[in-house]
Tab-separated table of C-alpha atoms in Angstrom:
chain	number	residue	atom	x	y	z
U	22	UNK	CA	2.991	-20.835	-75.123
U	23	UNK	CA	2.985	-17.403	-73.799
U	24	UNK	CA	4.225	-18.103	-70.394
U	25	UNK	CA	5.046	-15.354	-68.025
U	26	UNK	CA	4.266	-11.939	-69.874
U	27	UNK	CA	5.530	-8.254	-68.420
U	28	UNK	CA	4.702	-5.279	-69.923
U	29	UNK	CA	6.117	-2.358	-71.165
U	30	UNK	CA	9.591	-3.858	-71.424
U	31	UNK	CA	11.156	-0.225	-70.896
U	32	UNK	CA	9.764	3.259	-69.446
U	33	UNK	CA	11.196	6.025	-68.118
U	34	UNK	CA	10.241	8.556	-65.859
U	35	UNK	CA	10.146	11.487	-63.868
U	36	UNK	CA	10.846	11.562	-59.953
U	37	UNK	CA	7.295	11.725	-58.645
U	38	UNK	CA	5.414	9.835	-61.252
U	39	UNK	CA	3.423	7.103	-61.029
U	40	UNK	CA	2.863	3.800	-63.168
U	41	UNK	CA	2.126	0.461	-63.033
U	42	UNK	CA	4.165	-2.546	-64.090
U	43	UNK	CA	1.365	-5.583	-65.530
U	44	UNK	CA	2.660	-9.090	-65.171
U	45	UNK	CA	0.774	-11.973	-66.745
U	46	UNK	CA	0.470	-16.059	-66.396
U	47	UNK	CA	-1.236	-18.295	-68.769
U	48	UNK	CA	-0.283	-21.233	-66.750
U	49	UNK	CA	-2.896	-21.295	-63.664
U	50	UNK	CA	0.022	-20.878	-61.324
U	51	UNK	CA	-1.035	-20.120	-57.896
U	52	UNK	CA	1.933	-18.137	-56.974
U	53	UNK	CA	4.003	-14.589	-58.368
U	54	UNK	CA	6.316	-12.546	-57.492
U	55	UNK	CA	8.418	-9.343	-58.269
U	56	UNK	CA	12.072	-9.244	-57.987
U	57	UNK	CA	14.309	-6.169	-58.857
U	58	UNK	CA	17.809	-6.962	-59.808
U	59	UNK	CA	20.211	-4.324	-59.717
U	60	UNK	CA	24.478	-4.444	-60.719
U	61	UNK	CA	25.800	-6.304	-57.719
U	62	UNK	CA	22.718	-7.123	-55.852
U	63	UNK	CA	21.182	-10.504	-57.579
U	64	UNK	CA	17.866	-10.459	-57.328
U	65	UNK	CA	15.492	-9.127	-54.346
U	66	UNK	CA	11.975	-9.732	-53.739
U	67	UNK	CA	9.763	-6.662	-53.441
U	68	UNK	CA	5.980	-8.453	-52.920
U	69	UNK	CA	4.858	-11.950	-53.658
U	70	UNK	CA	1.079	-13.307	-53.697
U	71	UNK	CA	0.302	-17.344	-52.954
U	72	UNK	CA	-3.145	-17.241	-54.445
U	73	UNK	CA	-5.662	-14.757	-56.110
U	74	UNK	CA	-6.626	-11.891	-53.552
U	75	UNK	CA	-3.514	-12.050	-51.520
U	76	UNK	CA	-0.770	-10.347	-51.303
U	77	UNK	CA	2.977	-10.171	-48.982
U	78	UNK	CA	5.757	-7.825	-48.718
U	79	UNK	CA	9.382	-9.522	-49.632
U	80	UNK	CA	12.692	-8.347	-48.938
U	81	UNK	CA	11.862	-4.407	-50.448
U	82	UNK	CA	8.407	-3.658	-50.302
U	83	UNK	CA	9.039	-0.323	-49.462
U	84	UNK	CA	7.545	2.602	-52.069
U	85	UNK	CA	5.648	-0.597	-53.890
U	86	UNK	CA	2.249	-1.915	-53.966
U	87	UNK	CA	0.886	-4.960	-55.472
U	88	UNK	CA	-2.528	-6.076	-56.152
U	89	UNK	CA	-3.685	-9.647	-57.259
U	90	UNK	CA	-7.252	-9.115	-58.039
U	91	UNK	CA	-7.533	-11.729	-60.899
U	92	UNK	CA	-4.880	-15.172	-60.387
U	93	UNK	CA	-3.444	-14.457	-63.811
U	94	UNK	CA	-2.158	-10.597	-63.377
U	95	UNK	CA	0.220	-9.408	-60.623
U	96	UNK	CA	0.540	-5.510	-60.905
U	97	UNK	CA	3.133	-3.764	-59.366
U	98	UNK	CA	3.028	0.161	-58.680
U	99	UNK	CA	4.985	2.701	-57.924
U	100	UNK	CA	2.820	5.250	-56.366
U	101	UNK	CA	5.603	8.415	-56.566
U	102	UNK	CA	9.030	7.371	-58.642
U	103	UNK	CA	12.590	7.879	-57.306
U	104	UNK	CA	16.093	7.669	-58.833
U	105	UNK	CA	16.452	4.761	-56.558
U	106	UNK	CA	14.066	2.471	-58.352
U	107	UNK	CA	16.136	2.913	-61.399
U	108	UNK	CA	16.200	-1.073	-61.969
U	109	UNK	CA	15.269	-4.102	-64.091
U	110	UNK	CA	12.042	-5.797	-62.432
U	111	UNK	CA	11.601	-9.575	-63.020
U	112	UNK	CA	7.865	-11.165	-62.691
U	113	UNK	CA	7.945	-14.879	-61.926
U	114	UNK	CA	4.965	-17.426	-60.759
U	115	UNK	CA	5.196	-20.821	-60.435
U	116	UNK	CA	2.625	-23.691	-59.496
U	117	UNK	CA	3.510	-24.042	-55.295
U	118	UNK	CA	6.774	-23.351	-53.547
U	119	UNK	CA	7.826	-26.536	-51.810
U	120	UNK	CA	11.567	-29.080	-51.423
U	121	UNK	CA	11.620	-29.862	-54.922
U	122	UNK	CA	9.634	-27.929	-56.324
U	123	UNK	CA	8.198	-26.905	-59.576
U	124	UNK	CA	10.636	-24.266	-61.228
U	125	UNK	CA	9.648	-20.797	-61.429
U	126	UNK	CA	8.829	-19.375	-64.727
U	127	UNK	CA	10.170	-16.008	-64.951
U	128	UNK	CA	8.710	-13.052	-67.530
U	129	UNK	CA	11.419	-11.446	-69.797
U	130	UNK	CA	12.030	-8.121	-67.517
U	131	UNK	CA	10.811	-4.443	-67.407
U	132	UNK	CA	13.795	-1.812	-67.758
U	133	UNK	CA	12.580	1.128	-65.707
U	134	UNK	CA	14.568	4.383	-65.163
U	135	UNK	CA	13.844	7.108	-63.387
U	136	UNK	CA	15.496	10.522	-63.732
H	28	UNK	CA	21.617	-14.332	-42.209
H	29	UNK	CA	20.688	-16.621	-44.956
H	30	UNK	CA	23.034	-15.934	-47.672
H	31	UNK	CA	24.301	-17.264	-50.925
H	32	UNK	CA	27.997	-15.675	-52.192
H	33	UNK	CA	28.599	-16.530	-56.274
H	34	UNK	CA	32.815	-15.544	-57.317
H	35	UNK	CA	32.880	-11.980	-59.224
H	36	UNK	CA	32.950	-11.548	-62.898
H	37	UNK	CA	32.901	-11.376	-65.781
H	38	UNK	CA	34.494	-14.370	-66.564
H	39	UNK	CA	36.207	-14.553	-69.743
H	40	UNK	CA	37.510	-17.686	-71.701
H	41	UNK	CA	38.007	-18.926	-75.077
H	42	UNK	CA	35.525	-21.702	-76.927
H	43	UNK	CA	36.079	-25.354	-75.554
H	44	UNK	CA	37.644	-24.291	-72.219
H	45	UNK	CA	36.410	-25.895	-68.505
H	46	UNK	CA	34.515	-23.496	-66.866
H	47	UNK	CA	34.258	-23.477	-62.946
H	48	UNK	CA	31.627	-20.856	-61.069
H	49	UNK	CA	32.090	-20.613	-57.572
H	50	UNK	CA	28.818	-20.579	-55.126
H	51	UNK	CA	28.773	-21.284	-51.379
H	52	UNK	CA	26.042	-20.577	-48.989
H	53	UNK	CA	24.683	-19.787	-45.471
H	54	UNK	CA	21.783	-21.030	-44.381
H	55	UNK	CA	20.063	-22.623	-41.525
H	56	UNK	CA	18.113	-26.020	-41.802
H	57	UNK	CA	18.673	-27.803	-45.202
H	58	UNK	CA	18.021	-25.954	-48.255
H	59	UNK	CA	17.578	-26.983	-51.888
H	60	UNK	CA	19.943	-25.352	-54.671
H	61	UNK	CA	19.604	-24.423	-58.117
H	62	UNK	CA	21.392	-22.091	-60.656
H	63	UNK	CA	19.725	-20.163	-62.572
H	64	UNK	CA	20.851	-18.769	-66.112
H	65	UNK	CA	20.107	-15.229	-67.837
H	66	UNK	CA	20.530	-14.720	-71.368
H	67	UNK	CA	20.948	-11.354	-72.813
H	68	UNK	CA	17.542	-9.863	-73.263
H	69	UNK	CA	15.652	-12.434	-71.178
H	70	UNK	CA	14.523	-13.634	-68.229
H	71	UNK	CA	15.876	-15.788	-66.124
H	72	UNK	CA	15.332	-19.663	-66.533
H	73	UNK	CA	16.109	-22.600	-64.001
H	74	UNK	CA	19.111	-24.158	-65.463
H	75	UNK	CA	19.896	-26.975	-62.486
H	76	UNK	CA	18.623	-27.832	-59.351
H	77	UNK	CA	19.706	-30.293	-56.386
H	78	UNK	CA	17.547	-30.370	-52.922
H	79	UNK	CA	19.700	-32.741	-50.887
H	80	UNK	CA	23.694	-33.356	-50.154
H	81	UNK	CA	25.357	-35.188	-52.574
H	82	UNK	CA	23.207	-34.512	-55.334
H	83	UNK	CA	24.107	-33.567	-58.232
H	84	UNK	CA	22.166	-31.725	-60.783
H	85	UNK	CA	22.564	-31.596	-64.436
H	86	UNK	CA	21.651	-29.999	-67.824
H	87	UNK	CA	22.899	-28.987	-70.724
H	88	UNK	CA	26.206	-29.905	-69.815
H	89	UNK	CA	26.530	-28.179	-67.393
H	90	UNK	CA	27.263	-29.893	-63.725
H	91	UNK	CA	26.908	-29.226	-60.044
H	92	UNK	CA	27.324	-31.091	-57.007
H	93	UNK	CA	25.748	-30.132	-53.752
H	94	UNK	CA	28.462	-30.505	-51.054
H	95	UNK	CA	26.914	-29.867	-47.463
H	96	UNK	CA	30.693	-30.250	-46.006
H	97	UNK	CA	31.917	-27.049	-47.493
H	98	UNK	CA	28.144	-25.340	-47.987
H	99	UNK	CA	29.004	-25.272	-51.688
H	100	UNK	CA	27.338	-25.512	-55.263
H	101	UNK	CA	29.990	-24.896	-57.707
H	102	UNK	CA	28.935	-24.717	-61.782
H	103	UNK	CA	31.029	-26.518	-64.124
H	104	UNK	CA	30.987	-27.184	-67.695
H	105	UNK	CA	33.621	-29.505	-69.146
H	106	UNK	CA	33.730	-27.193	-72.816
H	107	UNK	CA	31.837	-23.707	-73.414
H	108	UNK	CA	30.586	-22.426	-76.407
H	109	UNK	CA	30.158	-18.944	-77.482
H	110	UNK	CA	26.091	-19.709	-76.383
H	111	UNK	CA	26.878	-19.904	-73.592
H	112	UNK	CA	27.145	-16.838	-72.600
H	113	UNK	CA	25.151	-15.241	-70.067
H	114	UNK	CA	24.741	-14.301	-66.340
H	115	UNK	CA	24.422	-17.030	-64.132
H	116	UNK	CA	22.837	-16.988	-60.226
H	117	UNK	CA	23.549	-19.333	-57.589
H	118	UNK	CA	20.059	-19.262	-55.292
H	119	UNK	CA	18.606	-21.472	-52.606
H	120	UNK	CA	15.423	-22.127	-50.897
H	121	UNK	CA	15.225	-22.408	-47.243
H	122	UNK	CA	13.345	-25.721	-45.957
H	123	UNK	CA	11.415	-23.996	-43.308
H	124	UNK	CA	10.507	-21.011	-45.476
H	125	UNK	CA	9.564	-21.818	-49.003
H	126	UNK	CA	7.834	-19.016	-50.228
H	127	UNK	CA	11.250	-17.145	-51.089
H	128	UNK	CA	14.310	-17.554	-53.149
H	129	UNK	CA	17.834	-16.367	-52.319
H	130	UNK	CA	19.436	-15.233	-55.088
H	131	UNK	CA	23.215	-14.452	-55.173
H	132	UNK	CA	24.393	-11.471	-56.983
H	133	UNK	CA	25.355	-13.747	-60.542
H	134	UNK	CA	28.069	-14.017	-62.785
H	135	UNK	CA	28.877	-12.673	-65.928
H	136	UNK	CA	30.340	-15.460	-68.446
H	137	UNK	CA	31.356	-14.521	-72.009
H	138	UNK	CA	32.546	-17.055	-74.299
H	139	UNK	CA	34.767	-16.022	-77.300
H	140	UNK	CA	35.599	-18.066	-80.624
């Protein structure tokens, strides 16, 4: 059971680059997410999706973009890097968000620093 | 604003000892809890969960009680082990908005022999 997959698992780069984070569900889950977590911050949400095609800004959308074009993948970009997205970036999804509901399923974590 | 607060860390204790986690919260409406654990290298997974007062959730040992009086969700575990060490989040789900989880900042446990 793969789960929730994120790749690469590390990168660095340059202020000003661009690259794309892939997240991955083998469970048919309608929703996903990105997080960052940062020292002292817990988790924040950058973008979420609630079903293939669509696509909402969370707590830090800002110098992200998202796209949801097939229900599996979730890709998250950063169109031009800065030191401030240093971070570790958490992909979750999970079946529907409701009182009781099913647990999110979260992907192992990207390490991404930029210099 | 809608808010959960977790106690600093690390914490630090020896094998077999009671561990307590604080975690209170601010919210409006009624939200549901859960703590969430992070093992070194991985993601995080959903350790407990309670969505109404008085309930407590439970797994793996570990215990917590959802206590509307004092908005509060403590962890406890009656005797750690060295495996259980990890980060641990306090996070809740607002009633009227459930498309996001509030996450607080987590706390560090490490377990020595």
């Amino acid at each position: 059971n793969a789960g929730v997959t994120q790749t690469p698992k590390f990168r660095v780069l340059k202020t000003g680059q661009s690259m794309t984070l892939l997240c991955a569900q083998d469970m048919n889950h309608e929703y996903m997410y990105w997080y960052r977590q940062d020292p002292g911050m817990g988790l924040r949400l950058i973008h979420y999706s609630v079903g293939e095609g669509t696509t909402a800004k969370g707590e830090v959308p800002d110098g992200y973009n998202v796209s949801r074009l097939k229900k599996q993948n979730f890709l998250l970009g950063l169109e031009s890097a800065a030191p401030s997205q240093t971070s570790v970036y958490f992909c979750a999804s999970s079946y529907v968000m409701t009182l009781g509901f099913e647990k999110l399923f979260f992907g192992s974590g990207t390490q991404l620093s930029v210099l | 604003g809608d808010s959960v607060t977790q106690m600093e860390g690390p914490v630090t204790l020896s094998e077999e000892a009671f561990l307590t986690i604080n975690c209170t919260y601010t919210a409006t409406g009624y939200p549901s809890l859960f703590w969430y654990v992070q093992y070194p290298g991985e993601g995080l997974q959903l350790l407990l969960k309670a969505t109404k007062a008085d309930d407590k959730g439970s797994n793996k040992g570990f215990e917590a009680t959802y206590r509307k009086e004092t908005t509060s969700f403590h962890l406890e575990k009656g005797s750690v082990q060295v495996s259980d060490s990890a980060v641990y989040f306090c996070a809740l789900i607002l009633s009227y908005n459930t498309d996001k989880l509030i996450f607080g900042t987590g706390t560090r446990l490490q377990v020595f022999p």
